[in-house]
CSV table of C-alpha atoms in Angstrom, one decimal:
chain,number,residue,atom,x,y,z
A,289,SER,CA,-20.2,85.4,234.9
A,290,LEU,CA,-22.3,82.7,233.4
A,291,LEU,CA,-24.5,82.7,230.2
A,292,PHE,CA,-27.9,80.7,230.6
A,293,GLN,CA,-29.3,79.8,227.1
A,294,THR,CA,-32.5,78.0,226.4
A,295,GLU,CA,-32.7,76.0,223.3
A,296,LEU,CA,-36.1,74.0,223.2
A,297,ALA,CA,-37.6,71.6,220.7
A,298,THR,CA,-41.1,72.8,221.8
A,299,ALA,CA,-42.7,75.4,223.7
A,300,GLY,CA,-42.6,74.9,227.5
A,301,ASN,CA,-41.6,76.1,231.0
A,302,VAL,CA,-38.1,76.2,232.0
A,303,GLY,CA,-36.7,76.7,235.6
A,304,ILE,CA,-33.2,77.8,236.3
A,305,ALA,CA,-31.9,78.1,239.8
A,306,TYR,CA,-28.3,79.1,241.0
A,307,GLY,CA,-28.2,79.6,245.0
A,308,THR,CA,-31.0,81.8,246.1
A,309,ASP,CA,-31.5,83.3,242.6
A,310,GLY,CA,-33.1,81.9,239.4
A,311,ALA,CA,-35.6,82.6,236.9
A,312,ASP,CA,-38.8,80.9,235.4
A,313,LEU,CA,-38.9,81.1,231.8
A,314,GLN,CA,-41.7,80.6,229.1
A,315,GLY,CA,-39.9,79.1,226.3
A,316,LEU,CA,-40.7,79.1,222.7
A,317,PRO,CA,-39.2,76.7,220.2
A,318,THR,CA,-35.5,77.7,219.2
A,319,ALA,CA,-35.5,78.6,215.6
A,320,GLY,CA,-31.8,79.9,215.3
A,321,TRP,CA,-28.4,78.4,214.7
A,322,ASN,CA,-27.2,75.3,216.7
A,323,ARG,CA,-23.5,74.6,217.2
A,324,SER,CA,-23.0,72.5,214.1
A,325,LEU,CA,-24.0,75.3,211.9
A,326,ALA,CA,-22.1,77.9,213.8
A,327,LEU,CA,-18.9,75.7,213.5
A,328,GLN,CA,-19.7,74.9,209.9
A,329,SER,CA,-19.9,78.5,209.2
A,330,LEU,CA,-16.4,79.1,210.3
A,331,ARG,CA,-15.1,77.0,207.3
A,332,PRO,CA,-13.6,79.6,204.9
A,333,ASP,CA,-15.6,77.9,201.8
A,334,PHE,CA,-18.6,77.6,203.5
A,335,SER,CA,-21.6,79.2,201.3
A,336,GLU,CA,-22.3,82.7,202.0
A,337,GLU,CA,-25.9,82.1,200.8
A,338,THR,CA,-26.6,79.6,203.2
A,339,VAL,CA,-25.1,81.6,206.0
A,340,LYS,CA,-27.4,84.7,205.0
A,341,SER,CA,-30.5,82.3,204.7
A,342,TRP,CA,-30.2,82.0,208.5
A,343,ASP,CA,-30.3,85.7,209.2
A,344,ARG,CA,-33.0,86.9,211.7
A,345,TYR,CA,-34.1,83.5,213.0
A,346,THR,CA,-34.5,84.3,216.9
A,347,GLN,CA,-32.6,82.3,219.4
A,348,GLY,CA,-34.3,81.3,222.8
A,349,HIS,CA,-34.1,82.9,226.2
A,350,LEU,CA,-30.6,84.4,227.1
A,351,LEU,CA,-29.7,85.5,230.8
A,352,GLN,CA,-26.2,86.4,232.0
A,353,ASN,CA,-25.4,86.5,235.9
A,354,ASP,CA,-22.7,86.4,238.2
A,355,VAL,CA,-22.6,83.1,240.0
A,356,HIS,CA,-20.2,82.4,243.2
A,357,THR,CA,-17.9,79.4,242.8
A,358,GLY,CA,-19.3,76.5,244.5
A,359,THR,CA,-23.0,77.4,244.0
A,360,GLU,CA,-25.4,74.7,242.9
A,361,ILE,CA,-27.2,75.2,239.6
A,362,GLY,CA,-30.5,73.5,238.8
A,363,VAL,CA,-32.5,73.2,235.9
A,364,ASP,CA,-36.2,71.6,235.1
A,365,PHE,CA,-38.2,71.4,232.1
A,366,ASP,CA,-42.0,71.7,232.9
A,367,GLY,CA,-41.1,70.7,236.3
A,368,ALA,CA,-39.1,67.7,235.5
A,369,GLY,CA,-35.6,67.6,236.6
A,370,ALA,CA,-32.7,67.8,234.0
A,371,GLN,CA,-29.8,65.6,233.3
A,372,THR,CA,-26.1,66.4,232.5
A,373,PRO,CA,-24.9,63.4,230.5
A,374,GLN,CA,-21.7,65.4,229.3
A,375,SER,CA,-20.6,67.0,232.5
A,376,ALA,CA,-17.5,65.0,232.8
A,377,LEU,CA,-16.3,66.1,229.3
A,378,THR,CA,-17.2,69.9,229.4
A,379,ALA,CA,-17.7,71.3,232.8
A,380,ASN,CA,-14.1,72.0,233.4
A,381,MET,CA,-14.1,73.9,230.2
A,382,GLY,CA,-16.8,76.4,231.3
A,383,LEU,CA,-19.6,74.6,229.3
A,384,LEU,CA,-22.5,72.5,230.7
A,385,ASP,CA,-25.7,71.4,229.0
A,386,PHE,CA,-28.7,70.4,231.0
A,387,MET,CA,-30.9,68.4,229.2
A,388,ASN,CA,-34.6,67.1,229.2
A,389,ALA,CA,-35.4,63.6,229.5
A,390,ASP,CA,-35.4,62.7,225.9
A,391,SER,CA,-32.3,65.1,225.0
A,392,THR,CA,-34.3,67.2,222.7
A,393,SER,CA,-34.3,70.4,224.6
A,394,ALA,CA,-31.5,71.9,226.7
A,395,VAL,CA,-30.2,74.8,228.8
A,396,THR,CA,-26.7,75.7,228.2
A,397,VAL,CA,-24.7,77.4,230.8
A,398,ALA,CA,-21.3,78.8,229.6
A,399,ARG,CA,-18.7,81.4,230.3
A,400,PRO,CA,-18.4,84.5,228.2
A,401,VAL,CA,-14.5,84.3,228.0
A,402,ALA,CA,-12.0,82.0,226.8
A,403,ILE,CA,-9.2,80.6,228.7
A,404,ALA,CA,-6.1,80.3,226.7
A,405,GLN,CA,-4.7,76.9,226.6
A,406,THR,CA,-1.5,76.7,224.4
A,407,ILE,CA,0.7,73.9,223.4
A,408,GLY,CA,3.1,73.1,226.0
A,409,GLY,CA,1.7,75.9,228.3
A,410,MET,CA,3.9,78.4,226.4
A,411,ASP,CA,3.5,82.1,226.9
A,412,ASP,CA,3.7,84.9,224.2
A,413,GLN,CA,2.0,82.9,221.5
A,414,VAL,CA,-0.4,83.8,218.5
A,415,ALA,CA,-3.8,83.0,218.5
A,416,LEU,CA,-6.1,82.5,215.4
A,417,VAL,CA,-9.1,84.4,215.2
A,418,GLN,CA,-11.9,83.2,212.7
A,419,MET,CA,-15.1,85.1,212.0
A,420,ARG,CA,-18.2,84.7,209.9
A,421,GLN,CA,-20.6,87.8,209.5
A,422,ASN,CA,-24.3,87.4,209.2
A,423,GLY,CA,-25.2,91.0,210.0
A,424,THR,CA,-25.3,93.9,207.4
A,425,TYR,CA,-23.7,96.5,209.8
A,426,ASP,CA,-19.9,97.0,209.8
A,427,VAL,CA,-18.5,95.5,212.9
A,428,SER,CA,-15.1,95.3,214.5
A,429,LEU,CA,-13.9,93.0,217.3
A,430,MET,CA,-11.4,93.5,220.1
A,431,LEU,CA,-10.0,90.9,222.3
A,432,TYR,CA,-8.6,92.0,225.8
A,433,ARG,CA,-7.2,90.3,228.9
A,434,VAL,CA,-9.2,90.5,232.3
A,435,ASP,CA,-8.1,89.4,235.7
A,436,ASP,CA,-10.9,87.2,236.6
A,437,LEU,CA,-14.1,85.4,235.3
A,438,VAL,CA,-16.3,88.5,236.1
A,439,GLY,CA,-14.2,90.8,233.9
A,440,THR,CA,-12.4,93.1,236.5
A,441,ILE,CA,-9.2,94.8,235.1
A,442,ASN,CA,-6.8,96.1,237.8
A,443,GLY,CA,-9.5,96.5,240.1
A,444,VAL,CA,-12.1,98.2,237.8
A,445,GLY,CA,-15.4,96.2,237.4
A,446,ALA,CA,-17.0,95.5,234.2
A,447,GLY,CA,-19.3,98.5,233.7
A,448,GLU,CA,-17.5,100.9,236.2
A,449,VAL,CA,-16.1,104.1,235.4
A,450,GLY,CA,-13.0,103.7,233.3
A,451,TYR,CA,-13.8,100.1,232.2
A,452,ALA,CA,-13.6,101.0,228.5
A,453,GLU,CA,-10.2,102.6,228.9
A,454,ALA,CA,-8.8,99.6,230.8
A,455,ALA,CA,-10.1,97.3,228.4
A,456,VAL,CA,-8.3,99.1,225.6
A,457,SER,CA,-5.0,99.1,227.7
A,458,ARG,CA,-5.4,95.2,227.7
A,459,ALA,CA,-6.2,94.6,224.1
A,460,TYR,CA,-4.4,92.1,222.2
A,461,ALA,CA,-2.7,93.5,219.0
A,462,ALA,CA,-3.1,91.7,215.6
A,463,GLN,CA,0.0,91.0,213.7
A,464,ASP,CA,-0.4,94.4,211.8
A,465,GLY,CA,-0.4,96.3,215.1
A,466,SER,CA,-4.1,96.9,215.1
A,467,LEU,CA,-6.2,96.5,218.2
A,468,THR,CA,-9.3,95.8,216.4
A,469,LEU,CA,-10.2,92.9,213.9
A,470,GLN,CA,-12.7,93.9,211.2
A,471,GLY,CA,-15.7,91.7,210.1
A,472,GLY,CA,-15.5,90.4,206.6
A,473,GLY,CA,-19.0,91.9,205.5
A,474,TYR,CA,-22.5,90.3,205.1
A,475,GLY,CA,-22.2,86.7,204.8
A,476,LYS,CA,-18.4,86.6,204.4
A,477,PHE,CA,-15.7,84.9,206.3
A,478,ALA,CA,-12.5,86.6,207.8
A,479,GLU,CA,-9.4,85.6,209.6
A,480,ASN,CA,-6.8,87.2,211.6
A,481,ARG,CA,-4.2,86.5,214.2
A,482,VAL,CA,-3.5,88.2,217.6
A,483,THR,CA,-0.2,88.0,219.5
A,484,GLY,CA,1.1,88.1,223.1
A,485,VAL,CA,-1.4,85.4,224.3
A,486,ASP,CA,0.0,83.7,227.5
A,487,ASN,CA,-1.2,80.4,228.7
A,488,GLY,CA,-4.0,80.8,231.1
A,489,ASP,CA,-5.0,84.3,230.0
A,490,ILE,CA,-8.5,85.0,230.4
A,491,ILE,CA,-9.8,86.5,227.2
A,492,ALA,CA,-12.9,88.6,226.7
A,493,MET,CA,-14.3,90.5,223.7
A,494,ARG,CA,-15.8,93.9,222.6
A,495,LEU,CA,-17.8,94.3,219.5
A,496,THR,CA,-18.3,97.7,218.0
A,497,THR,CA,-20.8,98.1,215.4
A,498,SER,CA,-21.9,100.9,212.7
A,499,ALA,CA,-25.4,100.6,214.1
A,500,GLY,CA,-24.2,102.4,217.3
A,501,GLY,CA,-22.9,100.8,220.2
A,502,GLU,CA,-20.2,98.9,222.0
A,503,PHE,CA,-21.1,95.5,223.5
A,504,TYR,CA,-18.8,93.6,225.9
A,505,SER,CA,-18.5,89.8,227.0
A,506,PHE,CA,-20.0,91.4,230.3
A,507,ALA,CA,-23.4,92.8,229.7
A,508,SER,CA,-22.9,95.1,232.7
A,509,ALA,CA,-20.4,97.1,230.5
A,510,ASN,CA,-22.5,97.5,227.5
A,511,SER,CA,-23.7,100.8,226.0
A,512,ASP,CA,-27.4,99.8,226.1
A,513,GLY,CA,-27.3,98.9,229.6
A,514,ALA,CA,-27.2,95.4,231.0
A,515,VAL,CA,-28.4,93.6,227.9
A,516,THR,CA,-26.5,90.5,226.9
A,517,HIS,CA,-25.2,90.4,223.1
A,518,LEU,CA,-23.4,87.1,223.4
A,519,TRP,CA,-24.4,83.6,222.7
A,520,ASN,CA,-22.3,80.6,223.2
A,521,TYR,CA,-21.8,78.0,220.4
A,522,GLY,CA,-19.3,75.6,222.0
A,523,LEU,CA,-15.7,75.7,223.3
A,524,ASN,CA,-14.1,79.1,222.5
A,525,VAL,CA,-17.0,79.8,220.0
A,526,TRP,CA,-19.5,82.7,220.2
A,527,GLY,CA,-22.1,84.5,218.2
A,528,TRP,CA,-22.9,88.4,218.7
A,529,GLU,CA,-26.1,90.4,218.3
A,530,ASP,CA,-25.1,93.7,216.9
A,531,VAL,CA,-28.1,95.9,217.4
A,532,ALA,CA,-28.6,97.8,220.7
A,533,GLY,CA,-31.5,96.5,222.8
A,534,GLY,CA,-31.1,93.0,221.6
A,535,GLY,CA,-32.0,93.4,217.9
A,536,ASP,CA,-33.4,90.4,216.4
A,537,ARG,CA,-31.8,88.1,218.9
A,538,ASP,CA,-30.5,85.8,216.1
A,539,PHE,CA,-26.9,86.0,217.7
A,540,ASN,CA,-25.0,85.3,214.6
A,541,ASP,CA,-24.3,88.8,213.4
A,542,LEU,CA,-20.7,87.9,214.0
A,543,VAL,CA,-19.7,84.3,215.0
A,544,VAL,CA,-16.2,84.2,216.3
A,545,ARG,CA,-13.9,81.4,217.3
A,546,LEU,CA,-10.5,81.4,219.1
A,547,ASP,CA,-8.0,78.9,218.3
A,548,PHE,CA,-4.8,78.7,220.5
A,549,VAL,CA,-3.3,75.8,218.8
A,550,SER,CA,-3.3,76.0,215.0
A,551,ALA,CA,-1.1,79.2,214.8
A,552,GLN,CA,1.6,77.3,216.9
A,553,LEU,CA,1.5,74.3,214.8
A,554,ASP,CA,1.8,76.3,211.7
A,555,SER,CA,5.0,78.0,213.1
A,556,ARG,CA,6.4,74.6,214.0
A,557,LEU,CA,5.7,73.0,210.9
A,558,GLY,CA,7.2,76.1,208.9
C-alpha cells in the first residue's frame, strides 16, 4: 500500500503511473505543512501558537493504492519526466521523492506503515511515540501490528469483516496498559511509549476522533469509505486528517512520530 502525495510550488498537471494504473491530476500550489515544520512541531518546546497558525491550510492531492512489488512507478510534471535524486538514500525506507527539473515540486511516494528497526535487532522493546495535535477534536491513537504491507492480519484484509477486531487484538499496549494514546489537545505536544515491539514489526495506526469516525493507515478500512486520512512527512512521521470525508485536508490534526531507538538508549544509559 502506497501513498502518493503532490507538493507543488505552482499550479500544474501531474501524471502518476504504476503498472497499467495511474492518475492525471490538476494540481494547485501546496499551502500546508512541509516536512521541516512537521518535525519541528514534534519538539516539546515548539510554540503552540505557531502550530495553530498553520491549521486549515490545505495540502495537495493524495492517493492511496496497492502496488505489486516490482511494479515500475513513473511521474511527470506538465509532461516532463521527473528525477529521483535521493532514491539511493530513501527507497529502502519506503520513501521516494519524484521531483521536477528545478526541484521546486515533488510527488512523494511513501508507505503508510513503519517497520521497526531496533538497536541490535532486539525484540520486546519499547518505542517512543511523539504527537503534536493541531485539530480541535479529541483524538486517540492505536498502534497495531500487521502481517504485510497491505495491512493483512491473520488472513483478514483491511476493510474486510472483522478487521477492526483483528486490529485491536494486535494493538501495542502503552506502559500503563492502555491500548490507545490520547492527543494532548489543540496545539499541544504529547509523548508516550508502547511496549512489546519486535525488530521488523510492521506497524500501522488507527485514529479515533470525537468528530465521529475511525481512520486507519489503510483507507479501505476507514469508517467513511476509502478516503485516505494519512499524509507522510518523512521516515516514521505522519499527519492525520481527523474529519470524515477528508475535512479541510490539512493533514496536521495529529502529527505522529515513531522512534524505535531513543527509549532503548534511555534504558541503557539509565
